[in-house]
XYZ file of C-alpha atoms in Angstrom:
672
model
C 27.222 -173.949 -81.947
C 27.662 -173.312 -85.647
C 25.175 -171.377 -87.809
C 23.568 -173.405 -90.597
C 23.001 -172.768 -94.325
C 26.255 -170.884 -94.512
C 26.625 -170.954 -98.271
C 23.070 -170.936 -99.547
C 22.560 -169.707 -103.091
C 20.629 -166.621 -104.121
C 16.868 -166.356 -103.941
C 15.227 -167.121 -107.252
C 14.252 -163.682 -108.546
C 16.505 -160.643 -108.748
C 14.856 -157.266 -108.160
C 14.986 -154.842 -111.038
C 14.972 -151.073 -110.881
C 16.472 -147.900 -112.243
C 19.690 -148.510 -114.151
C 22.891 -147.441 -112.508
C 24.515 -144.191 -113.595
C 26.905 -144.876 -116.445
C 29.295 -142.209 -115.234
C 30.902 -142.847 -111.853
C 32.477 -139.924 -110.039
C 36.227 -140.434 -110.210
C 38.060 -140.677 -106.933
C 41.674 -141.334 -106.024
C 42.338 -145.037 -105.483
C 44.132 -145.937 -102.303
C 46.684 -148.696 -102.228
C 48.699 -150.453 -99.546
C 51.882 -149.414 -101.356
C 50.982 -145.791 -100.649
C 49.685 -146.191 -97.099
C 51.707 -149.114 -95.762
C 54.824 -149.361 -97.882
C 56.882 -150.922 -95.091
C 54.317 -153.612 -94.201
C 55.397 -157.193 -94.818
C 53.592 -158.927 -97.683
C 55.159 -162.342 -97.160
C 55.794 -165.124 -94.681
C 58.059 -168.194 -94.795
C 57.245 -171.892 -94.690
C 59.350 -174.686 -93.211
C 59.084 -177.602 -95.632
C 60.618 -180.001 -93.073
C 58.228 -179.271 -90.191
C 55.390 -178.138 -92.507
C 54.628 -174.984 -90.526
C 54.347 -171.263 -91.324
C 57.273 -169.102 -90.183
C 57.262 -165.410 -89.350
C 61.014 -165.152 -89.804
C 63.163 -167.091 -92.241
C 64.572 -169.780 -89.881
C 62.518 -172.482 -88.145
C 63.086 -172.669 -84.375
C 62.422 -176.429 -84.379
C 64.748 -177.784 -87.082
C 66.829 -174.611 -87.717
C 66.227 -174.981 -91.473
C 65.691 -172.030 -93.801
C 62.060 -171.612 -94.799
C 60.849 -170.928 -98.323
C 59.610 -167.421 -99.134
C 55.833 -167.164 -99.611
C 54.357 -163.983 -101.127
C 51.027 -162.645 -99.894
C 48.561 -160.232 -101.444
C 48.640 -156.869 -99.618
C 48.199 -155.978 -96.850
C 49.404 -159.405 -95.686
C 47.326 -159.518 -92.483
C 47.339 -163.309 -92.525
C 45.500 -165.320 -89.862
C 44.633 -168.885 -88.869
C 41.494 -170.401 -90.352
C 38.723 -170.644 -87.744
C 36.816 -173.910 -87.151
C 33.790 -172.403 -88.911
C 35.811 -171.373 -91.958
C 37.579 -174.724 -92.080
C 34.286 -176.584 -92.152
C 33.024 -174.139 -94.760
C 35.969 -174.900 -97.063
C 35.549 -178.637 -96.460
C 31.848 -178.544 -97.370
C 32.539 -176.568 -100.556
C 35.282 -178.996 -101.646
C 33.148 -182.051 -100.905
C 30.206 -180.541 -102.763
C 32.242 -179.632 -105.855
C 34.896 -182.371 -106.057
C 33.785 -185.094 -103.658
C 36.930 -184.893 -101.510
C 38.636 -182.756 -98.900
C 42.412 -183.300 -99.006
C 43.009 -180.513 -96.449
C 41.567 -182.380 -93.483
C 43.247 -181.460 -90.192
C 46.128 -179.496 -91.701
C 47.099 -175.992 -90.628
C 45.202 -173.568 -92.875
C 45.975 -169.862 -93.167
C 43.678 -167.205 -94.610
C 45.031 -163.974 -96.091
C 42.519 -161.161 -96.544
C 42.662 -159.656 -100.029
C 40.587 -157.275 -102.145
C 37.041 -158.204 -103.109
C 33.406 -157.143 -102.886
C 33.028 -158.755 -99.460
C 34.948 -161.431 -97.541
C 37.750 -162.612 -99.821
C 40.582 -164.744 -98.427
C 43.516 -166.520 -100.019
C 43.697 -170.099 -98.682
C 47.226 -171.284 -97.852
C 47.868 -174.944 -97.006
C 51.298 -176.601 -96.643
C 52.912 -173.500 -98.126
C 50.690 -173.661 -101.240
C 48.206 -171.102 -102.532
C 45.300 -173.542 -102.598
C 42.580 -171.151 -103.780
C 40.330 -168.305 -102.647
C 37.331 -168.391 -100.336
C 34.974 -165.505 -101.042
C 31.448 -164.411 -100.249
C 29.612 -163.707 -103.488
C 27.469 -160.567 -103.256
C 25.186 -161.656 -106.098
C 24.218 -165.077 -104.785
C 24.788 -164.090 -101.127
C 26.631 -167.362 -100.621
C 30.209 -168.600 -100.317
C 32.225 -169.584 -103.371
C 35.526 -171.462 -103.667
C 37.808 -170.227 -106.457
C 40.438 -172.802 -107.368
C 44.123 -172.037 -108.033
C 46.472 -174.086 -110.195
C 48.287 -175.387 -107.090
C 44.957 -176.363 -105.546
C 43.976 -178.102 -108.789
C 47.131 -180.217 -108.722
C 46.422 -181.275 -105.133
C 42.798 -182.152 -105.911
C 43.847 -184.105 -109.014
C 45.780 -186.476 -106.726
C 42.663 -187.199 -104.662
C 39.710 -187.224 -107.063
C 38.585 -187.869 -110.634
C 35.366 -185.846 -110.187
C 34.747 -182.787 -112.362
C 37.666 -183.714 -114.631
C 38.274 -183.126 -118.340
C 41.152 -184.786 -120.230
C 42.454 -182.926 -123.300
C 44.484 -184.033 -126.310
C 48.045 -182.749 -126.344
C 48.229 -179.358 -127.976
C 50.936 -177.817 -130.116
C 50.770 -174.522 -128.191
C 50.003 -173.469 -124.643
C 46.334 -173.516 -123.625
C 46.280 -171.303 -120.532
C 43.702 -168.537 -120.955
C 42.266 -170.048 -124.156
C 38.918 -171.540 -125.121
C 38.771 -175.169 -126.249
C 36.357 -176.826 -128.697
C 34.847 -180.311 -128.475
C 37.363 -181.988 -130.789
C 40.157 -181.189 -128.320
C 38.492 -183.256 -125.558
C 39.519 -186.884 -125.019
C 37.476 -187.735 -121.967
C 35.396 -186.200 -119.185
C 33.357 -187.147 -116.119
C 29.573 -187.045 -116.276
C 29.130 -184.790 -113.233
C 30.029 -181.595 -115.129
C 27.506 -178.776 -115.546
C 27.796 -175.521 -117.429
C 29.683 -172.952 -115.350
C 31.436 -175.545 -113.155
C 35.067 -175.195 -112.203
C 36.746 -178.355 -113.547
C 40.107 -180.068 -113.228
C 42.009 -180.371 -116.512
C 44.625 -182.948 -117.560
C 46.606 -182.637 -120.767
C 49.505 -185.087 -120.948
C 51.802 -184.199 -118.018
C 50.074 -180.852 -117.526
C 47.458 -180.306 -114.833
C 45.341 -177.238 -114.170
C 41.779 -175.984 -114.059
C 39.184 -174.113 -116.089
C 35.493 -173.342 -116.502
C 33.133 -175.635 -118.381
C 31.078 -173.743 -120.958
C 28.721 -176.656 -121.474
C 26.937 -179.474 -119.645
C 28.583 -182.906 -119.940
C 25.890 -183.968 -122.418
C 27.177 -181.462 -124.989
C 30.909 -181.489 -124.294
C 31.573 -183.735 -127.320
C 28.856 -182.452 -129.648
C 28.735 -178.656 -129.314
C 29.973 -176.578 -132.257
C 30.964 -173.752 -129.927
C 33.811 -173.630 -127.434
C 33.050 -175.967 -124.513
C 35.870 -175.134 -122.078
C 37.797 -172.066 -120.986
C 41.236 -173.028 -119.672
C 42.334 -170.825 -116.787
C 45.787 -172.191 -116.004
C 47.674 -175.294 -117.041
C 51.313 -176.186 -116.343
C 53.661 -179.085 -115.627
C 55.072 -178.121 -112.208
C 54.892 -180.778 -109.503
C 52.837 -179.880 -106.440
C 51.502 -182.018 -103.600
C 50.651 -181.843 -99.922
C 53.310 -182.782 -97.376
C 53.043 -186.195 -95.664
C 53.572 -184.571 -92.243
C 50.513 -182.911 -90.659
C 51.668 -180.283 -88.155
C 49.762 -179.195 -85.045
C 49.197 -175.709 -83.635
C 51.738 -176.546 -80.942
C 54.294 -177.178 -83.704
C 53.563 -173.725 -85.171
C 54.037 -172.128 -81.748
C 57.376 -173.896 -81.216
C 58.636 -173.016 -84.704
C 58.005 -169.306 -84.060
C 59.067 -169.095 -80.404
C 62.016 -166.770 -80.975
C 60.038 -164.365 -83.128
C 57.108 -164.194 -80.700
C 59.425 -163.655 -77.725
C 61.114 -160.770 -79.529
C 57.988 -158.914 -80.637
C 56.351 -159.483 -77.226
C 59.445 -158.062 -75.528
C 59.448 -155.088 -77.910
C 55.760 -154.424 -77.234
C 56.308 -154.595 -73.466
C 59.192 -152.127 -73.793
C 56.952 -149.677 -75.679
C 54.431 -149.824 -72.840
C 57.075 -149.483 -70.124
C 58.936 -146.783 -72.040
C 55.954 -144.422 -72.046
C 54.401 -145.404 -68.711
C 57.736 -145.017 -66.883
C 58.383 -141.435 -67.940
C 58.768 -139.120 -64.987
C 55.528 -137.253 -65.702
C 53.512 -140.487 -66.000
C 55.097 -142.956 -63.579
C 52.638 -142.254 -60.745
C 49.537 -142.391 -62.923
C 47.259 -145.399 -63.384
C 47.466 -147.138 -66.760
C 44.320 -147.980 -68.655
C 43.820 -150.519 -71.427
C 41.134 -149.974 -74.049
C 39.482 -153.410 -73.909
C 36.831 -154.089 -76.550
C 36.568 -157.830 -75.982
C 38.364 -158.444 -79.292
C 41.595 -160.336 -79.919
C 43.896 -157.299 -80.304
C 42.809 -155.568 -77.112
C 42.988 -158.931 -75.310
C 46.680 -159.208 -76.212
C 47.552 -155.648 -75.157
C 45.699 -156.144 -71.876
C 47.781 -159.241 -71.099
C 50.983 -157.510 -72.246
C 50.286 -154.459 -70.083
C 49.460 -156.417 -66.941
C 52.681 -158.442 -67.317
C 54.860 -155.469 -68.275
C 53.706 -153.206 -65.441
C 53.639 -155.517 -62.449
C 52.897 -153.489 -59.355
C 51.267 -150.639 -61.297
C 47.586 -149.815 -61.160
C 46.284 -151.269 -64.463
C 42.615 -150.919 -65.315
C 40.564 -151.934 -68.353
C 38.211 -149.568 -70.158
C 35.192 -151.177 -71.820
C 32.930 -148.951 -73.936
C 29.564 -150.682 -74.100
C 27.958 -149.079 -77.150
C 24.553 -150.654 -76.493
C 24.861 -152.540 -79.791
C 27.595 -154.983 -78.787
C 27.238 -158.713 -79.278
C 26.058 -160.291 -76.002
C 29.023 -162.691 -76.244
C 31.424 -159.736 -76.302
C 29.959 -158.082 -73.203
C 29.967 -161.379 -71.303
C 33.528 -162.200 -72.341
C 34.938 -158.770 -71.418
C 33.379 -158.916 -67.947
C 34.284 -162.556 -67.276
C 37.890 -162.253 -68.467
C 38.646 -159.251 -66.275
C 36.891 -160.813 -63.321
C 38.838 -164.079 -63.652
C 42.151 -162.191 -63.862
C 41.401 -159.760 -61.039
C 41.580 -156.749 -63.381
C 39.409 -153.739 -62.571
C 36.968 -153.200 -65.443
C 35.576 -149.694 -65.859
C 32.557 -149.942 -68.120
C 30.885 -146.926 -69.706
C 27.583 -147.577 -71.412
C 26.021 -145.579 -74.239
C 22.608 -147.064 -73.422
C 20.089 -146.375 -76.180
C 22.123 -143.552 -77.747
C 22.303 -145.347 -81.089
C 18.566 -145.941 -81.367
C 17.755 -142.434 -80.101
C 19.848 -140.858 -82.871
C 18.923 -143.279 -85.644
C 15.974 -141.286 -86.995
C 18.098 -138.140 -87.005
C 21.037 -139.547 -88.973
C 19.684 -142.623 -90.708
C 21.624 -145.901 -90.846
C 25.372 -145.435 -90.299
C 27.574 -146.044 -93.323
C 31.186 -146.873 -94.072
C 31.570 -143.269 -95.238
C 29.397 -141.813 -92.451
C 30.121 -143.487 -89.111
C 28.224 -141.116 -86.870
C 27.615 -144.029 -84.507
C 31.276 -144.125 -83.416
C 31.180 -140.600 -82.037
C 27.755 -140.962 -80.447
C 28.234 -144.447 -78.985
C 32.010 -144.527 -78.348
C 33.551 -141.081 -78.004
C 30.883 -139.692 -75.705
C 31.134 -142.627 -73.208
C 34.937 -142.503 -73.568
C 34.956 -138.834 -72.578
C 32.932 -139.608 -69.469
C 35.183 -142.518 -68.558
C 38.371 -140.517 -68.998
C 37.007 -137.597 -66.973
C 36.200 -140.017 -64.140
C 39.573 -141.767 -64.355
C 42.011 -138.866 -64.499
C 42.571 -135.971 -62.167
C 42.490 -132.280 -63.014
C 45.132 -131.580 -65.637
C 46.351 -135.174 -65.664
C 47.017 -137.276 -68.730
C 45.010 -140.472 -69.124
C 47.462 -143.158 -70.272
C 45.636 -145.692 -72.456
C 47.131 -148.786 -74.093
C 45.315 -149.590 -77.344
C 45.389 -152.620 -79.673
C 45.147 -150.839 -83.028
C 47.306 -152.404 -85.760
C 48.630 -150.903 -88.995
C 47.585 -153.944 -91.060
C 43.905 -153.426 -90.271
C 43.101 -150.527 -92.617
C 44.449 -147.641 -94.687
C 43.530 -145.176 -91.932
C 45.590 -147.077 -89.351
C 48.582 -147.810 -91.584
C 50.442 -144.695 -90.390
C 49.808 -144.763 -86.620
C 52.789 -144.073 -84.356
C 53.883 -145.858 -81.194
C 52.013 -143.263 -79.126
C 49.617 -140.477 -80.081
C 47.362 -137.907 -78.422
C 43.661 -138.487 -79.036
C 42.496 -135.536 -81.205
C 38.979 -135.737 -79.754
C 40.068 -136.256 -76.135
C 43.150 -134.068 -75.523
C 43.765 -135.493 -72.045
C 44.235 -139.012 -73.442
C 47.618 -140.348 -74.589
C 47.244 -143.600 -76.528
C 50.030 -146.203 -76.685
C 50.013 -148.711 -79.572
C 52.439 -151.513 -78.625
C 51.299 -154.055 -81.276
C 50.853 -151.604 -84.128
C 53.258 -153.631 -86.342
C 51.766 -157.044 -85.533
C 49.836 -159.130 -88.020
C 46.731 -161.123 -87.099
C 48.703 -164.390 -87.096
C 51.054 -162.962 -84.459
C 48.100 -161.878 -82.336
C 46.693 -165.398 -82.498
C 50.063 -167.051 -81.789
C 50.330 -164.928 -78.653
C 46.819 -165.967 -77.567
C 47.421 -169.655 -78.301
C 50.914 -169.604 -76.792
C 49.691 -167.958 -73.577
C 46.547 -170.144 -73.546
C 44.331 -167.065 -73.155
C 40.567 -167.375 -73.295
C 39.160 -165.371 -76.212
C 35.832 -164.155 -77.562
C 33.852 -167.206 -78.803
C 32.572 -165.258 -81.813
C 35.890 -165.825 -83.602
C 35.288 -169.566 -83.743
C 31.838 -168.936 -85.230
C 33.258 -167.234 -88.323
C 33.631 -163.576 -87.331
C 36.876 -161.911 -88.373
C 36.057 -158.853 -86.245
C 33.791 -158.612 -83.206
C 32.656 -154.994 -83.126
C 29.054 -153.783 -82.974
C 26.636 -156.264 -84.476
C 25.148 -153.771 -86.950
C 28.363 -151.959 -87.858
C 28.423 -150.931 -91.555
C 32.093 -151.944 -91.661
C 31.032 -155.549 -91.059
C 31.000 -157.922 -93.997
C 27.764 -159.226 -95.497
C 29.165 -162.687 -94.780
C 29.285 -161.839 -91.075
C 25.869 -160.180 -91.211
C 24.392 -163.514 -92.318
C 26.025 -165.304 -89.390
C 24.646 -162.619 -87.067
C 21.120 -163.164 -88.443
C 21.252 -166.852 -87.475
C 23.101 -166.386 -84.201
C 20.834 -163.647 -82.791
C 17.572 -163.610 -84.785
C 15.906 -161.247 -82.300
C 18.603 -158.557 -82.530
C 18.823 -159.019 -86.286
C 15.049 -158.704 -86.710
C 14.934 -155.308 -84.983
C 17.737 -153.874 -87.127
C 16.654 -155.486 -90.381
C 13.065 -154.321 -89.904
C 14.297 -150.759 -89.467
C 16.444 -151.014 -92.621
C 13.522 -152.315 -94.689
C 11.246 -149.512 -93.430
C 13.962 -146.922 -94.104
C 14.496 -148.296 -97.608
C 10.758 -148.300 -98.288
C 10.507 -144.610 -97.325
C 13.358 -143.873 -99.724
C 11.688 -145.803 -102.525
C 14.407 -148.457 -102.570
C 13.757 -152.154 -103.295
C 14.348 -154.823 -100.662
C 17.323 -156.035 -102.694
C 19.119 -152.790 -101.810
C 19.003 -153.877 -98.164
C 19.472 -157.613 -98.743
C 22.686 -157.049 -100.715
C 24.118 -154.707 -98.072
C 24.090 -151.500 -100.139
C 22.738 -149.549 -97.154
C 26.308 -149.640 -95.782
C 27.390 -146.723 -98.009
C 26.135 -143.168 -98.234
C 27.783 -142.910 -101.650
C 28.280 -146.271 -103.341
C 31.858 -147.029 -104.416
C 32.480 -148.176 -108.022
C 32.464 -151.889 -107.181
C 29.050 -151.603 -105.506
C 27.681 -149.494 -108.369
C 28.780 -152.280 -110.700
C 27.065 -154.890 -108.500
C 23.844 -152.852 -108.464
C 23.944 -152.549 -112.241
C 24.548 -156.280 -112.761
C 21.582 -157.360 -110.669
C 19.329 -154.399 -111.476
C 19.056 -152.706 -108.094
C 17.889 -149.101 -107.879
C 20.455 -147.320 -105.755
C 19.760 -143.568 -105.722
C 18.931 -142.575 -102.130
C 16.916 -139.337 -102.033
C 18.058 -136.769 -99.484
C 15.208 -136.087 -97.078
C 15.242 -134.420 -93.687
C 11.798 -133.666 -92.320
C 12.810 -131.734 -89.200
C 15.421 -129.391 -90.682
C 15.315 -127.865 -94.137
C 16.947 -125.129 -96.182
C 15.424 -123.542 -99.259
C 17.722 -121.102 -101.012
C 16.055 -118.038 -102.565
C 17.865 -117.073 -105.738
C 21.450 -117.904 -104.713
C 24.025 -115.108 -104.304
C 22.820 -111.719 -105.592
C 24.310 -108.208 -105.829
C 22.799 -105.869 -103.222
C 21.429 -102.433 -104.279
C 23.237 -100.805 -101.356
C 26.493 -102.559 -102.208
C 28.000 -105.962 -101.601
C 26.251 -109.301 -102.065
C 23.387 -111.095 -100.320
C 22.237 -114.662 -99.832
C 18.669 -115.357 -98.762
C 17.075 -118.624 -97.660
C 14.146 -120.062 -95.750
C 15.123 -122.299 -92.831
C 12.672 -124.876 -91.510
C 12.724 -126.531 -88.097
C 14.691 -123.787 -86.274
C 13.289 -121.329 -83.724
C 14.691 -117.901 -82.927
C 15.893 -119.282 -79.572
C 17.649 -122.191 -81.327
C 19.549 -119.728 -83.499
C 20.435 -117.536 -80.517
C 21.794 -120.591 -78.707
C 24.436 -121.320 -81.306
C 25.266 -118.307 -83.495
C 27.752 -116.774 -81.040
C 30.254 -118.950 -82.894
C 29.648 -116.789 -86.012
C 29.889 -113.365 -84.339
C 28.375 -110.981 -81.802
C 24.598 -111.392 -81.422
C 21.969 -108.707 -80.882
C 18.345 -109.744 -80.350
C 15.363 -107.622 -81.360
C 12.532 -109.606 -79.801
C 9.864 -107.064 -80.741
C 10.841 -107.582 -84.398
C 11.362 -111.328 -84.042
C 14.912 -111.024 -85.361
C 18.532 -111.861 -84.534
C 21.372 -109.735 -85.846
C 24.837 -111.280 -85.964
C 27.890 -109.197 -86.879
C 30.774 -111.210 -88.304
C 33.908 -110.035 -90.110
C 32.792 -107.951 -93.083
C 29.341 -109.544 -92.979
C 25.976 -109.360 -91.200
C 23.515 -112.150 -90.551
C 19.809 -111.595 -89.983
C 17.611 -114.462 -88.879
C 13.858 -113.942 -88.406
C 11.345 -115.932 -86.368
C 9.615 -116.768 -89.676
C 12.714 -118.799 -90.620
C 13.971 -116.253 -93.145
C 17.775 -115.951 -93.260
C 19.581 -113.023 -94.902
C 23.366 -112.777 -95.280
C 25.090 -109.605 -96.468
C 28.818 -109.389 -97.186
C 31.314 -107.260 -99.115
C 32.005 -109.888 -101.758
C 30.406 -112.990 -103.263
C 32.877 -115.487 -101.744
C 32.425 -114.084 -98.227
C 28.634 -114.139 -98.506
C 28.720 -117.733 -99.697
C 31.049 -118.881 -96.901
C 29.138 -117.097 -94.110
C 25.883 -118.585 -95.419
C 27.422 -122.056 -95.348
C 28.775 -121.598 -91.810
C 25.459 -120.248 -90.487
C 23.470 -123.112 -92.037
C 25.909 -125.631 -90.583
C 25.522 -124.183 -87.091
C 21.733 -124.121 -87.368
C 21.794 -127.736 -88.475
C 24.138 -128.500 -85.601
C 21.736 -127.145 -82.963
C 18.803 -128.887 -84.659
C 20.476 -132.303 -84.888
C 22.709 -132.182 -81.779
C 23.158 -135.655 -80.285
C 24.203 -134.270 -76.859
C 27.334 -136.419 -76.996
C 29.321 -133.777 -75.069
C 32.506 -134.026 -77.133
C 32.483 -130.340 -78.110
C 31.879 -129.343 -74.494
C 34.952 -131.236 -73.333
C 37.123 -129.686 -76.044
C 36.088 -126.041 -75.578
C 39.049 -124.133 -74.007
C 36.803 -121.201 -73.035
C 34.083 -123.262 -71.286
C 31.612 -121.527 -73.584
C 29.526 -124.616 -74.377
C 26.727 -125.998 -72.250
C 24.610 -129.060 -73.009
C 21.558 -130.259 -71.119
C 18.633 -132.516 -71.895
C 16.060 -129.708 -71.875
C 17.781 -126.883 -73.739
C 20.221 -128.927 -75.764
C 23.272 -127.122 -77.146
C 24.101 -123.581 -76.014
C 27.188 -121.539 -76.955
C 27.715 -118.443 -74.819
C 29.314 -115.106 -75.691
C 32.531 -116.419 -74.094
C 33.139 -118.277 -77.369
C 36.518 -117.355 -78.900
C 35.643 -118.936 -82.288
C 38.680 -121.212 -82.148
C 36.851 -123.864 -84.185
C 37.775 -126.872 -82.023
C 34.133 -127.769 -81.409
C 33.405 -127.594 -85.148
C 36.169 -130.056 -86.033
C 34.880 -132.587 -83.487
C 31.140 -132.398 -84.210
C 29.637 -135.554 -85.720
C 26.757 -133.550 -87.231
C 29.101 -131.157 -89.038
C 31.547 -133.849 -90.092
C 28.946 -135.657 -92.155
C 26.892 -132.621 -93.216
C 28.155 -132.555 -96.843
C 27.021 -136.173 -97.263
C 23.632 -135.491 -95.648
C 22.768 -132.137 -97.165
C 24.391 -130.846 -100.351
C 23.804 -127.157 -99.651
C 26.511 -127.294 -96.972
C 29.129 -127.870 -99.681
C 31.064 -124.707 -100.569
C 30.365 -125.167 -104.288
C 26.603 -125.697 -104.018
C 25.316 -122.112 -104.307
């Protein structure tokens, strides 16, 4: 099954709205040179066997391959059947031919607004396949090497120029420079260009009817040169690619197995069961197979965290694969946790992924508690790879989980690229998640904000019922915020604070983007900021909405010692060099020796009150507390007893507190 209308153009009218802020908050730009300086940004290509190589020598013919540079991070992969048909349709539509056919095609993810992949065929940079966020459709951007290949197979969309006395690359051309052209050219089309022995491509600035008569420039030349480029006569198969890289795959598979055995065989761990974090995706599939083969005779189990918002195909695949291989699958389900917390937090965002803690970490804690004995370490093999993201570029071979201290994670394929993952799967003939063949690069939760808009469109056609529920919520949420439908349609809901490239997109298509901060159940209204106190020191006063006296008593032990005066409807909290008074009316009064202390205590108290108000009952803080001072139940919610030592571990792990500065500005230290 393949979704239809995969590269439809934009709907006729663009929404207009408030203009985008002209000043964008500056932020440090991350680069792969900084975060993954030792990652490989190249592969090799055997010109004899016409296959990609992951080391310089081909294992079939023993010839040296040519060096092929890749845009960072270099996480190159095989083109899926869906993507291959997509490229074919775009080429046929634009140029009337598809010279790629059944050849091996590689895609290399590079920077862009959404899905953006370099297309590599026969060792040539053929062009770029990208999802355009304005038109919400796929676009093929031609390269000079791709233009030379197409010029051998078609005369469509072609302009012939007179020989020029100087180079034309990057220049505009007027009508008198044109010798000939085909009559299928429209303004804005990418066209093939011939000029004597030179071949390249450019953009037509006019329809074919005016190419000879316009007084203005009619063509912008992108690139034009005389190098000879063509496709190889030999068409290789996937089996050829596997054979050509046998030695490399054997080595990295052996190294990965040794990482697993090296940790699992330590004296303190050798009698423990080994667990594999199995998401149903390609990376965890490989580490599951590696672990089972590396630890024959050991008790190997698979962990599957069912977030409640997984693709049905993923859940079915994870269960069926483990069942067919005789692997024990321990599944922990989050149930409706996502939907139950949605009104509290709003849609998750790339810069506010509260869903991961609520839907993954909480079930993971339960699973690990059930799977490891008192004081035991839970050994978990994980498929994270350094090429996937900036945040994963520095992972080690093994690491303790900061949110689950009893868990030791092992990352045996951390240095693998996607192409190596797929070569392992193809070489071992492993079944894999069918979503990959339908055009998904990743197969996480179906409404994940980290997903691409390109994948979100596939999801809408593949599961219209699931999509309708989520999309309806987003439209209602946007309407309450006063945002146009275009804000949702163009995927801007996926950020709490829009990055520069999305601000630019919003400006270009006139989308209002300012999301007002509203929280109906919990509110803070500061009264006059920080003020000198007549009796000495400084005070901060505020009115807190949505919090009862009992709520405050349940959580403020983390600030200091609590005394309750029920007859006065007041709590008194004594902290270092400060006092906190909270009244049943919602009035909050902080007194401290200096302005900075008063400000910080106010911020900490407000954060804790927000924490008890918005607690998701995920249980992470309870598992981390070394003093067993935290209790959580469905009726009372969060309760911190006087046994609290104020170590701060529960604060660092709390999803509510982590994203508080993005939700509510008065929790920022500089707000008062």
